[in-house]
Coordinates of N, CA and C in Angstrom, one line a residue:
X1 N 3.4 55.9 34.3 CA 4.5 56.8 34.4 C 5.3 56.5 35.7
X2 N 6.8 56.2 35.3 CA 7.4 55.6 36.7 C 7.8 57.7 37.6
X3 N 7.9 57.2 38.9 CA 7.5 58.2 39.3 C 8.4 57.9 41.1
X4 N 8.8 59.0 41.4 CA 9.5 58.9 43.1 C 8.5 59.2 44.2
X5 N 8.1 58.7 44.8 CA 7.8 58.8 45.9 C 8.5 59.5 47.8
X6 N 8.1 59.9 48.3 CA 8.6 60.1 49.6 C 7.6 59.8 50.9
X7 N 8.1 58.9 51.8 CA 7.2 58.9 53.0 C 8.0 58.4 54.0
X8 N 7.4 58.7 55.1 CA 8.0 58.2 56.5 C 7.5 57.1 56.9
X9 N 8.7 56.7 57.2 CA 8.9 54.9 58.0 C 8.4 55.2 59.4
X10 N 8.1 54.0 59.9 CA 7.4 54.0 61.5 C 8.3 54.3 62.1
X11 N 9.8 54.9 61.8 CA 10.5 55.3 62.8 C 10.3 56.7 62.3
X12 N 9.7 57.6 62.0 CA 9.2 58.7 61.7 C 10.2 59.5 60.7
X13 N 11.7 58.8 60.1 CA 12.3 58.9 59.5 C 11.7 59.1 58.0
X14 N 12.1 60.2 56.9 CA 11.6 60.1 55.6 C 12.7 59.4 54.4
X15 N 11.9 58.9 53.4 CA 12.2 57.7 52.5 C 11.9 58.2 51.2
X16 N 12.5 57.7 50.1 CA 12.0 57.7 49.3 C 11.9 56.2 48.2
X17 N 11.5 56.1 47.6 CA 11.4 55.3 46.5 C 10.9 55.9 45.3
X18 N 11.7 54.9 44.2 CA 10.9 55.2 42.6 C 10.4 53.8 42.4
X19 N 9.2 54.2 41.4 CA 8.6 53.3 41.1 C 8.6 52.9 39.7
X20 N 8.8 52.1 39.1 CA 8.4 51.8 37.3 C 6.8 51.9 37.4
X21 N 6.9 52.8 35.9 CA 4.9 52.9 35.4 C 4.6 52.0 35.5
X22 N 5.1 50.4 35.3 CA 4.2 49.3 35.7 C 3.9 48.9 37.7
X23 N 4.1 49.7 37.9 CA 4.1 49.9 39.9 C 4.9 49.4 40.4
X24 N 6.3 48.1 39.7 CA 7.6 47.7 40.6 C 8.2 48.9 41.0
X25 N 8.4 48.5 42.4 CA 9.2 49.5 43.2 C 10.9 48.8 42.4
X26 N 11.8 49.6 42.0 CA 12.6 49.6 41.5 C 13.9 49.8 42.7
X27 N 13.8 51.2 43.0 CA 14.9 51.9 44.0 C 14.0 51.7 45.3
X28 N 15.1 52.0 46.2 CA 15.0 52.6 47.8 C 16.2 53.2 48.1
X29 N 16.0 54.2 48.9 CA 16.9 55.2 49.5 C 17.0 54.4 51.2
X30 N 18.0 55.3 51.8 CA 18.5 55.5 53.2 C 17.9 56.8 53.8
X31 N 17.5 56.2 55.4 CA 16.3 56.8 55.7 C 17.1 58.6 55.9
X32 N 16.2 59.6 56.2 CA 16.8 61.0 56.4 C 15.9 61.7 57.3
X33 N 16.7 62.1 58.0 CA 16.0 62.7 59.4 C 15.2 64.3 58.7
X34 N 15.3 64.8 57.7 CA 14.7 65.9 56.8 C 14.2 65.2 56.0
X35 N 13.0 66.1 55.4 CA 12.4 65.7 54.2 C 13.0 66.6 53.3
X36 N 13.8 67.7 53.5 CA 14.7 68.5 52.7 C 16.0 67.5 52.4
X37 N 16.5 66.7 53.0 CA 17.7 65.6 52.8 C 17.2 65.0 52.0
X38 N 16.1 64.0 52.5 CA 15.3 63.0 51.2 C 15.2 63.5 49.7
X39 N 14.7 65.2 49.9 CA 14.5 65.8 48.3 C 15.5 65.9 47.9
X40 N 16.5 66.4 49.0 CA 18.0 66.0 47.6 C 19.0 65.2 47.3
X41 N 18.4 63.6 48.1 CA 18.8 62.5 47.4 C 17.9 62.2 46.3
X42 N 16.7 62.7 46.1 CA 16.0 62.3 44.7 C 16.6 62.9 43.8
X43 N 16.9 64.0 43.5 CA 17.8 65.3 42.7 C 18.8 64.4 42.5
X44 N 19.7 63.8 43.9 CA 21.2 63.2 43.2 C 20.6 62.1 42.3
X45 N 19.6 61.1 42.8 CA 19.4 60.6 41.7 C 19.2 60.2 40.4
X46 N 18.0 61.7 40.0 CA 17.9 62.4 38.8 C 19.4 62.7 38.2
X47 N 20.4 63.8 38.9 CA 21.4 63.3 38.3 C 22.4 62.6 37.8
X48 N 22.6 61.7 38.5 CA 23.5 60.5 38.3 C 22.5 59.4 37.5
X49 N 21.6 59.3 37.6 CA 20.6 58.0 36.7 C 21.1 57.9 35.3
X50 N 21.2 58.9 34.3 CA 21.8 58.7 33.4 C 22.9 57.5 33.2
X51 N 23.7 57.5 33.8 CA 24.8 57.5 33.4 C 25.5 56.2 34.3
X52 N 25.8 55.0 33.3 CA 26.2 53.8 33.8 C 27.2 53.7 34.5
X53 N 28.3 54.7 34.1 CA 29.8 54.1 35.3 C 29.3 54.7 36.9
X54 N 27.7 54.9 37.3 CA 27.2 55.5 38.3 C 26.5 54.1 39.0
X55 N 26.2 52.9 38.2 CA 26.1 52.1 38.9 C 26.9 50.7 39.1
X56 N 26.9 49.8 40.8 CA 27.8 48.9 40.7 C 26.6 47.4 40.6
X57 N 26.6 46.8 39.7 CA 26.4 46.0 40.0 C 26.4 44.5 41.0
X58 N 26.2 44.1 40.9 CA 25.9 42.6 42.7 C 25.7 41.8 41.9
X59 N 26.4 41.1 41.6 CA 26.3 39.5 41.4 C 26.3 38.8 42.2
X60 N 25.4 37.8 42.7 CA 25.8 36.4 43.6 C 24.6 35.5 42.8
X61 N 24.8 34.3 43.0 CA 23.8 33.1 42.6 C 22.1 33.4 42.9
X62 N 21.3 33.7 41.7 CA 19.8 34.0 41.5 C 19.2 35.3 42.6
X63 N 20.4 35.9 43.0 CA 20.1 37.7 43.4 C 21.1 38.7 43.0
X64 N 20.6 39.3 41.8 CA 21.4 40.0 41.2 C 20.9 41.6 41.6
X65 N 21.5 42.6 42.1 CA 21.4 43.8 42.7 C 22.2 45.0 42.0
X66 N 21.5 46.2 42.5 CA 23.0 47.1 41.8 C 22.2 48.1 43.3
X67 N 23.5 49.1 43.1 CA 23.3 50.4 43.9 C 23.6 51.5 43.4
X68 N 23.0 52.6 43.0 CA 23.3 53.7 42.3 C 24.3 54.8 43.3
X69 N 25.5 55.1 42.7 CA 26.3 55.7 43.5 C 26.6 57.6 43.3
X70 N 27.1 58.1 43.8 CA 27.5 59.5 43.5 C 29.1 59.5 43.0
X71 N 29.2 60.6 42.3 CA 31.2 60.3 41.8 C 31.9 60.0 43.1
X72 N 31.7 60.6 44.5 CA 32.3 59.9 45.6 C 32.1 58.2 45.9
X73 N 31.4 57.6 45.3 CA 31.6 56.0 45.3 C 29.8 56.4 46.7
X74 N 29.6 56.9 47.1 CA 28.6 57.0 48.3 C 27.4 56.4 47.2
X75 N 26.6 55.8 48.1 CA 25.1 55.0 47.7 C 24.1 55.9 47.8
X76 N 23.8 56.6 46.7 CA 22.4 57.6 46.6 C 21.4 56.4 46.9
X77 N 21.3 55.1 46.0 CA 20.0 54.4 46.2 C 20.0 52.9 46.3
X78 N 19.4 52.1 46.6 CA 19.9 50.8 46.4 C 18.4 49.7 45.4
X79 N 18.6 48.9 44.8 CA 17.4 48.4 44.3 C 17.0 47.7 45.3
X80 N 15.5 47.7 44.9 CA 14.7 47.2 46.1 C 14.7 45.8 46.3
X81 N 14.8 45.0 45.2 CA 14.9 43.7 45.1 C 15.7 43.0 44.7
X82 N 16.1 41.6 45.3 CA 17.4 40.9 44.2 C 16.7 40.3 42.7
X83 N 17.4 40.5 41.7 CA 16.4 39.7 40.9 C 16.9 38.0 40.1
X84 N 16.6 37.4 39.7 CA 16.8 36.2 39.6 C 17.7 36.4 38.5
X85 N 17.6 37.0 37.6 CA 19.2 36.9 36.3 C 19.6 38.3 36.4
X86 N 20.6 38.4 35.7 CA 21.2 39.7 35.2 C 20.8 40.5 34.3
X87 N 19.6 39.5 33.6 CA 19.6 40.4 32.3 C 18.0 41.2 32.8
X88 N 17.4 40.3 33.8 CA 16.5 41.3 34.8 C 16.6 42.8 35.5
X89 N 18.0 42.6 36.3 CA 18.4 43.3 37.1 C 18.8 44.8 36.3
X90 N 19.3 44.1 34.6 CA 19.9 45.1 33.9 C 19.0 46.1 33.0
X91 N 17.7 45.2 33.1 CA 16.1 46.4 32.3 C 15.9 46.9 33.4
X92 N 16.0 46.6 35.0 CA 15.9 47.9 36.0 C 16.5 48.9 35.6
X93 N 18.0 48.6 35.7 CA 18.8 50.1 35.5 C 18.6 50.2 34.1
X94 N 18.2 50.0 32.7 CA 17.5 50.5 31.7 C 16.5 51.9 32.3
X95 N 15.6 51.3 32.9 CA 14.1 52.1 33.3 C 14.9 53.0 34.1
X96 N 15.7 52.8 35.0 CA 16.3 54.0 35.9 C 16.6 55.3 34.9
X97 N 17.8 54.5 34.4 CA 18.4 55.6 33.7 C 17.4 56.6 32.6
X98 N 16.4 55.8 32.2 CA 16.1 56.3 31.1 C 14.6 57.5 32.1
X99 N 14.0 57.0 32.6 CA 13.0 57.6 33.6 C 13.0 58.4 34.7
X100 N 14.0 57.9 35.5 CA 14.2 58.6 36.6 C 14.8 60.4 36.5
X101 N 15.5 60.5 35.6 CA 15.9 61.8 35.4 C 14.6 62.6 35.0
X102 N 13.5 62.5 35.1 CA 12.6 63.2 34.7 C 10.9 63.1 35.0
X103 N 11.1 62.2 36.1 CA 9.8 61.9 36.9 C 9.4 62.6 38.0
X104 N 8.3 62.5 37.9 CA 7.9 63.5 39.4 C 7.7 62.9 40.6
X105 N 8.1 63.5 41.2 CA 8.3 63.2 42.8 C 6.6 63.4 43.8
X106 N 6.4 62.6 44.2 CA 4.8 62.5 44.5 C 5.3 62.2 46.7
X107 N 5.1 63.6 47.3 CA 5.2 63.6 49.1 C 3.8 62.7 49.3
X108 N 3.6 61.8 49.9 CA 2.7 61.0 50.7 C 2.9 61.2 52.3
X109 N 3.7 62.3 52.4 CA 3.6 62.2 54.1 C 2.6 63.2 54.5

């Protein structure tokens, strides 16, 4: 079951990540000095994941990226990794959209 996580970075800052049920970390967030901030970039998340004109995709040569945005154009999340084609990068945002609006959020801090 893909699923969000939250934890703090060695800068004592909190994080989040989702994971795909197969354990790829998919997303990462920007760090938040609250763990009340971090919870409700997962929320924007969950709401914007649906929905494709929410993300931009990154083309450049064998790293393909996207970053999930809010209707302000602002970066809720960015994927964690470049992937080698497009058509890789594009079953990420498949699994986003279709999972993320409804996974649970698991604090490790």
């Amino acid at each position: 079951m893909s699923s969000f996580q939250i934890f703090r970075g060695t800068n004592f800052q909190y994080y989040f990540r989702f994971k795909a049920s197969n354990g790829e970390q998919i997303l990462s967030s920007e760090s938040y000095i609250t763990k009340q901030s971090c919870q409700d970039g997962i929320a924007s998340v969950k709401a914007h994941a649906p929905y494709d004109n929410n993300y931009r995709r990154i083309d450049k040569p064998s790293d393909y990226r996207f970053n999930l945005v809010a209707k302000n154009n602002e970066i809720i999340a960015r994927s964690s990794e470049g992937y080698t084609t497009s058509y890789n990068r594009d079953k990420a945002i498949e699994v986003v959209k279709k999972e993320a609006p409804t996974a649970p959020v698991y604090d490790l801090t």
